[in-house]
Amino acid sequence: MLVLIRYPYVTGTSVVGIKYKDGILLAADTGASYGSTLRYKSVERIKAIGKHSLLGASGEISDFQEILRYLDELIIYDDMWDDGNSLGPKEVHNYLTRVMYNRRNKFNPLWNSLVLGGVKNGEKYLGTVNMIGVHYEDNHVATGFGNHLARPILRDEWKEDMSFEDAVKLLEKCMLVLLYRDRSAINKMQIAKITEEGTTVYPPYSLKTFWGFSAFANPTKGAEGSW
Amino acid sequence: MFRNQYDTDVTTWSPAGRLFQVEYAMEAVKQGSAAIGLRSKTHVVLASVNKSNSDLSSHQRKIFKIDDHIGVAIAGLTADGRVLSRYLRSECINHSFTYESPLPVGRLVVQLADKAQVCTQRSWKRPYGVGLLVAGLDESGAHLYYNCPSGNYFEYQAFAIGSRSQAAKTYLERKFESFTAASREDLIKDALFAIKETLQGEKLTSSICTVAVLGVGEPFCILDQKTVHEYIEALELKEEEAGDQGATMQEDPSSEAAPMDI
């Protein structure tokens, strides 16, 4: 039996997603690292899927591109029925879960952590699935470092039916923390929103950073044994 | 239809552009015992006549649950119907597993029709000898389809297939405009009345018919005999009150079992 697990080469870092009043907001930076080198700085890691969904990916970028091809085919065949039915975010998420889990069982995973968000018939949906097939839905999800740095913020500060402006501010707060603390993060990010009306992937922009914190001056002060 | 030199296999056209084997398959549907379906905006009701060969044997099953949101009633070669029901169940459950979402009826019906079409274009196959009334619920509401051995499918507000189905169709044609807004109870009573029409004077009892309902918030289920009996009683009460306006007078009430439910 062939053991095919290898390691990722070109990777994207965290994706964060939250539900808000009109739909879902996703955020991710536009960087792709080659090991410890910040190799590519203009990579779109959030894409629209069909009419009702948005997909954000972290992990191996080439595997993300492969997933986009799978989904492209899925959406095309769905459209070809031409019968008024269409795949919603829940269906896409579960399809992806099956793909990821089946690959994992063959020891040949798609090395990604995915965030799938969308709105259909007024119902908001936000879920995540990763390379080992673990999947769940929630009001806010994140991948990678986002789970450790962003989600605690979201647990405290997310609330139901936030306005677009408040939701963006909250996401920016999360992305700022990730920018300070995640070595693979870059200061160029994209926000994407999806509502009943449709999807919008906003052009990349940068966050304003401040490095004059006194804690940054003496970073190891108070850490016993550190230098 | 008479025998002719173009009816030996399904891949032979007649000069008039007909495939006789396919038409003979549709005859098999006409000879099976009746099945009817009707729908409102929110519910679909299927009903069938279940005659058994003798008092010693059990009734043949003609209504099948395919999924919580889809059911079928068949007329014709019930063995073919059983096999197709298994296929439909398989398709539904595979879809549910992959997408965590019910398969839209419209798509299932097309898949079934395509499967039937294959059998009209292979020299080593024969058409399925069964007609299916597919009742289902999806995002766009309640639906009733009829799938033919020819591979055609049609959507209906109400329909009847099998022997003496014309009597039921006549009744349904008179009343179908009221079905869209009808309540669940009225829909069931209309279904039973239509079944009664196909019996041509024979007494309608809960032991010779099966009724199944499907609706918004109500997964497909076959009503038990007791419930059907109560509906029949309510129907007869309504008839007595209204004074026999709906029932047709039959010259010679036949009591033989519907032929060819093989």
XYZ file of C-alpha atoms in Angstrom:
489
model
C 0.000 0.000 0.000
C 1.501 3.263 -1.141
C 1.961 5.867 1.561
C 1.723 9.145 -0.255
C 1.657 11.832 2.438
C 4.099 14.473 1.525
C 4.595 18.046 2.661
C 3.209 21.315 1.258
C 5.433 23.617 -0.770
C 3.664 26.934 -1.362
C 1.278 27.775 1.444
C -1.219 30.430 2.408
C -1.867 31.332 6.021
C -5.040 32.016 8.037
C -8.521 32.645 6.697
C -11.169 34.143 8.998
C -14.918 34.114 8.374
C -17.905 35.550 10.240
C -21.654 35.759 9.808
C -23.167 39.215 9.856
C -26.561 40.798 9.237
C -26.747 40.459 5.456
C -24.591 37.361 4.978
C -21.008 36.212 5.375
C -17.654 38.025 5.429
C -14.349 36.314 4.730
C -10.870 37.759 5.148
C -7.436 36.471 4.171
C -4.123 38.004 3.264
C -2.759 37.719 -0.238
C 0.512 36.043 0.659
C 1.882 32.615 -0.262
C 5.034 31.382 1.447
C 7.630 28.972 0.128
C 8.780 27.562 3.439
C 10.028 30.547 5.375
C 10.305 32.777 2.287
C 7.435 35.144 1.553
C 7.504 34.158 -2.099
C 4.234 35.420 -3.619
C 2.516 38.532 -2.407
C -0.556 38.837 -4.616
C -2.369 35.534 -4.335
C -6.169 35.544 -4.220
C -7.102 32.991 -1.590
C -10.834 33.710 -1.591
C -12.951 32.748 -4.592
C -16.650 32.816 -5.456
C -18.261 29.405 -6.078
C -21.461 29.402 -8.117
C -24.125 31.911 -7.163
C -24.373 31.195 -3.480
C -20.928 30.478 -2.003
C -17.460 31.804 -1.187
C -14.421 29.611 -0.568
C -11.336 30.708 1.339
C -8.302 28.454 1.588
C -5.126 28.171 3.563
C -2.415 25.580 3.030
C -0.985 24.311 -0.252
C -1.972 26.727 -3.012
C -1.725 24.175 -5.820
C -4.185 21.930 -3.940
C -6.505 24.932 -3.588
C -6.330 25.382 -7.360
C -7.177 21.703 -7.796
C -10.173 22.106 -5.489
C -11.324 25.090 -7.553
C -11.256 22.842 -10.622
C -13.340 20.161 -8.862
C -15.850 22.793 -7.801
C -15.904 24.367 -11.237
C -16.894 21.022 -12.711
C -19.473 20.495 -9.968
C -21.084 23.876 -10.574
C -21.072 23.432 -14.346
C -22.844 20.064 -14.128
C -25.293 21.560 -11.677
C -26.030 24.447 -14.039
C -26.431 22.083 -16.967
C -29.573 20.622 -15.379
C -31.060 24.037 -16.097
C -33.977 23.315 -13.816
C -34.142 26.110 -11.292
C -32.362 24.095 -8.614
C -28.852 25.103 -7.607
C -26.199 23.929 -5.170
C -26.186 26.005 -2.015
C -23.308 26.557 0.412
C -24.377 23.611 2.574
C -24.206 21.236 -0.390
C -20.816 22.577 -1.520
C -19.430 22.289 1.994
C -20.545 18.689 2.322
C -19.235 17.797 -1.108
C -15.860 19.247 -0.137
C -15.929 17.330 3.125
C -16.412 14.075 1.202
C -13.552 14.916 -1.146
C -11.165 15.878 1.664
C -12.015 12.891 3.803
C -11.743 10.422 0.970
C -8.340 11.752 -0.016
C -7.214 11.530 3.594
C -8.249 7.896 3.690
C -6.044 7.201 0.688
C -3.082 8.874 2.408
C -2.987 11.509 -0.333
C -4.596 14.582 1.233
C -5.340 17.925 -0.299
C -3.219 19.923 2.100
C -5.707 22.701 2.868
C -7.935 24.144 5.531
C -11.010 25.617 3.889
C -13.658 28.116 4.881
C -16.943 27.876 2.995
C -19.535 30.612 3.458
C -22.724 31.507 1.653
C -26.346 32.583 1.682
C -29.261 30.803 0.056
C -32.935 31.650 0.382
C -32.128 34.005 3.218
C -30.304 31.354 5.201
C -26.691 32.104 6.118
C -24.186 29.267 6.185
C -20.572 29.253 7.385
C -18.460 26.131 7.694
C -14.942 24.841 7.609
C -13.244 21.607 6.520
C -9.605 20.637 6.608
C -7.186 18.122 5.141
C -8.127 15.351 7.542
C -11.820 15.781 6.933
C -12.754 17.499 10.182
C -15.711 19.740 9.398
C -18.144 21.910 11.319
C -20.304 25.007 11.042
C -20.355 28.016 13.298
C -21.070 31.728 13.439
C -17.361 32.394 13.101
C -14.598 30.109 11.794
C -10.908 30.380 11.049
C -8.012 28.303 9.791
C -4.496 27.827 11.077
C -3.259 30.571 13.334
C -6.630 32.214 13.048
C -8.032 29.527 15.320
C -5.641 30.520 18.079
C -5.502 34.265 17.635
C -8.721 35.359 15.943
C -11.389 33.072 17.377
C -10.870 34.117 21.023
C -11.474 37.692 19.910
C -14.549 36.603 17.974
C -15.875 34.600 20.903
C -15.826 37.769 22.981
C -16.866 40.337 20.451
C -18.984 38.683 17.750
C -22.702 39.134 18.015
C -25.739 38.265 15.941
C -26.737 40.577 13.040
C -23.748 42.904 13.023
C -23.764 45.647 10.436
C -21.362 45.456 7.513
C -19.172 48.222 8.950
C -18.988 46.638 12.417
C -18.269 43.228 10.943
C -15.422 44.576 8.806
C -13.972 46.379 11.825
C -14.084 43.153 13.811
C -12.388 41.204 11.022
C -9.717 43.874 10.682
C -9.050 43.625 14.395
C -8.478 39.897 13.999
C -6.313 40.316 10.900
C -4.199 42.947 12.682
C -3.406 40.554 15.527
C -2.533 37.903 12.960
C -0.282 40.376 11.152
C 1.617 41.161 14.340
C 1.922 37.617 15.580
C 1.866 35.256 12.551
C 5.228 35.081 10.878
C 3.700 34.016 7.550
C 1.229 36.898 7.417
C 1.761 39.881 5.145
C 0.266 43.338 5.252
C -1.905 43.028 2.177
C -5.298 41.473 2.621
C -8.635 40.976 0.963
C -12.143 40.981 2.333
C -14.958 39.204 0.515
C -18.651 39.349 1.237
C -21.579 37.245 0.152
C -25.229 38.188 0.539
C -28.479 37.050 -1.022
C -27.751 39.462 -3.870
C -24.347 38.003 -4.740
C -20.638 37.904 -4.050
C -18.069 40.701 -3.901
C -14.332 40.142 -3.516
C -12.891 43.519 -2.585
C -9.519 44.683 -3.958
C -6.526 44.141 -1.652
C -5.585 46.769 0.895
C -3.254 47.178 3.869
C -3.857 47.624 7.567
C -2.342 50.429 9.550
C 0.196 49.022 11.967
C 1.781 50.529 15.048
C 5.030 49.131 16.308
C 5.671 51.640 19.093
C 4.100 49.508 21.814
C 6.332 49.491 24.893
C 5.857 45.715 25.097
C 7.507 45.428 21.696
C 10.530 47.384 22.988
C 11.434 44.809 25.601
C 9.684 41.754 24.273
C 11.087 39.270 26.774
C 10.495 41.356 29.874
C 8.673 39.190 32.346
C 9.408 35.929 30.515
C 11.503 34.060 33.062
C 14.499 32.332 31.529
C 14.240 34.119 28.198
C 16.837 36.498 26.745
C -52.836 -3.315 -31.443
C -52.227 -6.240 -33.708
C -49.076 -8.208 -34.280
C -46.978 -7.029 -37.153
C -43.554 -7.592 -38.658
C -41.956 -4.608 -36.913
C -42.706 -5.539 -33.350
C -40.165 -8.254 -32.622
C -37.488 -6.126 -31.026
C -37.245 -2.682 -29.554
C -34.597 -1.482 -31.968
C -36.810 -1.862 -35.030
C -38.742 1.152 -36.260
C -42.022 0.674 -38.061
C -42.493 2.538 -41.337
C -44.868 4.855 -39.507
C -42.094 5.823 -37.114
C -43.273 3.770 -34.132
C -41.418 1.495 -31.750
C -43.964 -1.207 -31.082
C -42.133 -2.852 -28.207
C -42.195 0.454 -26.329
C -45.911 0.804 -27.021
C -46.512 -2.752 -25.828
C -44.670 -1.856 -22.632
C -47.077 1.031 -22.139
C -49.935 -1.459 -22.608
C -48.571 -3.381 -19.640
C -49.032 -0.239 -17.564
C -52.614 0.110 -18.738
C -53.372 -3.460 -17.672
C -52.008 -3.051 -14.139
C -54.340 -2.111 -11.317
C -55.019 1.562 -10.857
C -52.809 4.100 -9.167
C -53.606 7.779 -8.830
C -51.832 10.865 -7.590
C -52.889 14.419 -6.894
C -51.202 17.465 -5.442
C -51.952 20.727 -3.766
C -49.477 23.529 -3.173
C -48.132 21.836 -0.061
C -49.105 18.161 -0.216
C -49.098 15.234 -2.595
C -51.322 12.183 -2.167
C -50.816 8.802 -3.835
C -53.397 6.057 -3.792
C -53.550 2.627 -5.366
C -55.901 -0.281 -5.755
C -54.451 -3.382 -4.158
C -56.155 -6.542 -5.273
C -54.680 -9.827 -4.206
C -54.853 -12.974 -6.335
C -56.737 -14.911 -3.732
C -57.871 -14.599 -0.148
C -54.921 -16.695 0.906
C -52.260 -14.375 -0.475
C -51.162 -10.937 0.657
C -51.625 -7.792 -1.352
C -48.964 -6.607 -3.709
C -47.126 -3.479 -2.691
C -47.567 -0.713 -5.200
C -46.549 2.319 -3.216
C -42.956 2.779 -2.135
C -41.200 5.338 0.015
C -38.110 6.514 -1.794
C -36.956 9.122 0.716
C -38.542 11.349 3.328
C -39.515 13.753 0.604
C -40.265 11.377 -2.298
C -42.627 8.447 -2.826
C -43.837 6.485 -5.858
C -46.926 4.562 -6.868
C -46.604 2.040 -9.694
C -48.828 0.291 -12.213
C -47.807 -2.569 -14.475
C -45.092 -5.152 -13.893
C -44.619 -4.686 -10.176
C -41.288 -6.533 -10.245
C -39.910 -3.890 -12.593
C -41.389 -1.280 -10.268
C -39.575 -2.754 -7.293
C -36.237 -2.714 -9.093
C -36.711 0.881 -10.180
C -37.693 1.857 -6.625
C -34.421 0.411 -5.421
C -32.577 2.502 -8.000
C -34.462 5.644 -6.938
C -33.696 5.000 -3.271
C -30.060 4.491 -4.099
C -29.833 7.757 -6.005
C -31.538 9.658 -3.196
C -29.373 8.286 -0.459
C -26.159 8.822 -2.426
C -27.121 12.438 -2.988
C -28.011 12.922 0.687
C -24.713 11.429 1.731
C -22.593 13.615 -0.521
C -24.513 16.873 -0.186
C -26.395 16.515 3.138
C -29.391 17.725 1.228
C -32.456 16.060 -0.326
C -32.274 15.281 -4.039
C -34.622 17.617 -5.935
C -37.521 15.538 -7.335
C -37.179 17.076 -10.771
C -33.660 15.725 -11.084
C -34.548 12.246 -9.849
C -37.351 12.067 -12.379
C -35.000 13.001 -15.226
C -32.497 10.362 -14.115
C -35.285 7.775 -14.054
C -36.502 8.838 -17.483
C -32.989 8.580 -18.910
C -32.657 5.112 -17.433
C -35.918 4.074 -19.099
C -34.809 5.574 -22.411
C -31.700 3.408 -22.478
C -33.925 0.338 -22.567
C -35.623 1.633 -25.686
C -32.357 1.832 -27.592
C -30.493 -1.411 -26.827
C -31.150 -4.604 -28.737
C -30.317 -6.761 -25.724
C -32.710 -4.995 -23.356
C -36.449 -4.551 -23.019
C -38.345 -1.499 -21.800
C -39.463 -1.453 -18.177
C -43.101 -2.538 -18.051
C -44.121 -0.160 -15.321
C -45.435 3.376 -15.084
C -44.488 5.392 -12.011
C -46.283 8.240 -10.353
C -43.509 10.095 -8.550
C -44.634 12.362 -5.725
C -42.082 14.697 -4.225
C -41.364 17.852 -2.336
C -38.517 20.243 -2.916
C -37.606 23.897 -2.620
C -40.070 24.907 -5.290
C -43.008 23.114 -3.658
C -44.983 19.909 -4.140
C -44.662 17.971 -7.410
C -46.294 15.012 -9.114
C -44.669 13.386 -12.129
C -45.579 10.456 -14.330
C -42.699 8.377 -15.713
C -43.477 6.261 -18.766
C -41.720 3.123 -20.047
C -40.920 5.175 -23.141
C -38.563 7.375 -21.180
C -40.914 10.340 -21.217
C -41.973 12.116 -18.089
C -44.640 14.719 -17.463
C -45.611 16.853 -14.533
C -49.224 16.773 -13.409
C -51.609 18.417 -10.985
C -53.369 15.056 -10.817
C -53.164 11.838 -12.803
C -54.322 8.236 -12.881
C -52.745 5.167 -14.476
C -53.640 1.498 -14.763
C -56.862 -0.277 -15.566
C -60.078 1.750 -15.528
C -57.993 4.839 -14.825
C -60.085 6.778 -17.337
C -62.938 6.888 -14.833
C -60.620 8.379 -12.243
C -59.174 10.828 -14.772
C -62.649 12.045 -15.646
C -63.304 12.804 -11.995
C -59.903 14.445 -11.556
C -60.393 16.590 -14.654
C -63.603 17.903 -13.170
C -62.099 18.735 -9.834
C -58.428 19.510 -10.402
C -58.779 23.275 -10.210
C -59.669 22.964 -6.548
C -56.614 20.876 -5.689
C -53.974 23.624 -5.479
C -55.579 25.217 -2.466
C -57.098 22.050 -1.021
C -56.389 20.961 2.523
C -54.592 17.700 3.270
C -57.846 16.041 4.312
C -59.755 17.097 1.220
C -56.914 15.937 -0.980
C -57.009 12.481 0.608
C -60.771 12.298 0.221
C -60.498 13.285 -3.428
C -57.897 10.568 -3.929
C -60.155 7.962 -2.366
C -63.051 9.137 -4.467
C -60.969 8.797 -7.608
C -59.999 5.270 -6.558
C -63.648 4.507 -6.014
C -64.366 5.569 -9.576
C -61.940 2.955 -10.883
C -63.683 0.211 -8.916
C -66.868 0.686 -10.951
C -69.461 -0.094 -8.331
C -67.412 -2.429 -6.184
C -67.324 -1.379 -2.563
C -64.350 0.730 -1.514
C -62.779 -0.691 1.635
C -59.489 0.011 3.342
C -58.350 -3.537 2.636
C -58.245 -3.108 -1.127
C -56.595 0.288 -1.367
C -53.467 1.987 -0.106
C -53.064 5.706 0.504
C -49.847 7.635 1.102
C -49.299 11.311 1.903
C -46.349 13.646 1.644
C -46.242 17.309 2.464
C -44.482 20.346 3.867
C -43.410 19.333 7.353
C -44.737 15.808 6.816
C -42.358 13.147 5.533
C -43.727 10.553 3.148
C -45.746 7.928 4.923
C -48.252 5.258 3.976
C -51.432 5.646 5.988
C -52.411 2.646 8.081
C -55.564 0.743 7.347
C -57.490 2.191 10.287
C -56.880 5.784 9.163
C -57.875 4.944 5.598
C -61.029 3.294 6.909
C -61.938 6.495 8.764
C -61.442 8.578 5.644
C -63.642 6.214 3.653
C -66.368 6.511 6.276
C -66.104 10.307 6.178
C -66.342 10.114 2.412
C -69.502 8.017 2.526
C -71.013 10.380 5.064
C -70.331 13.299 2.779
C -71.904 11.411 -0.100
C -75.061 10.662 1.827
C -75.329 14.290 2.852
C -74.749 15.638 -0.605
C -77.138 13.101 -2.070
C -75.175 11.006 -4.483
C -74.049 13.723 -6.842
C -70.600 12.359 -7.595
C -71.100 8.621 -7.926
C -71.731 7.273 -11.418
C -74.294 4.557 -12.118
C -72.796 1.341 -13.402
C -74.696 -1.075 -15.621
C -72.793 -4.209 -14.715
C -70.651 -4.012 -11.607
C -67.649 -6.237 -12.189
C -66.044 -7.978 -9.284
C -63.108 -9.681 -10.949
C -59.598 -8.702 -9.887
C -57.788 -6.316 -12.229
C -55.944 -8.470 -14.783
C -52.187 -8.750 -15.003
C -50.584 -7.411 -11.882
C -47.792 -9.891 -12.488
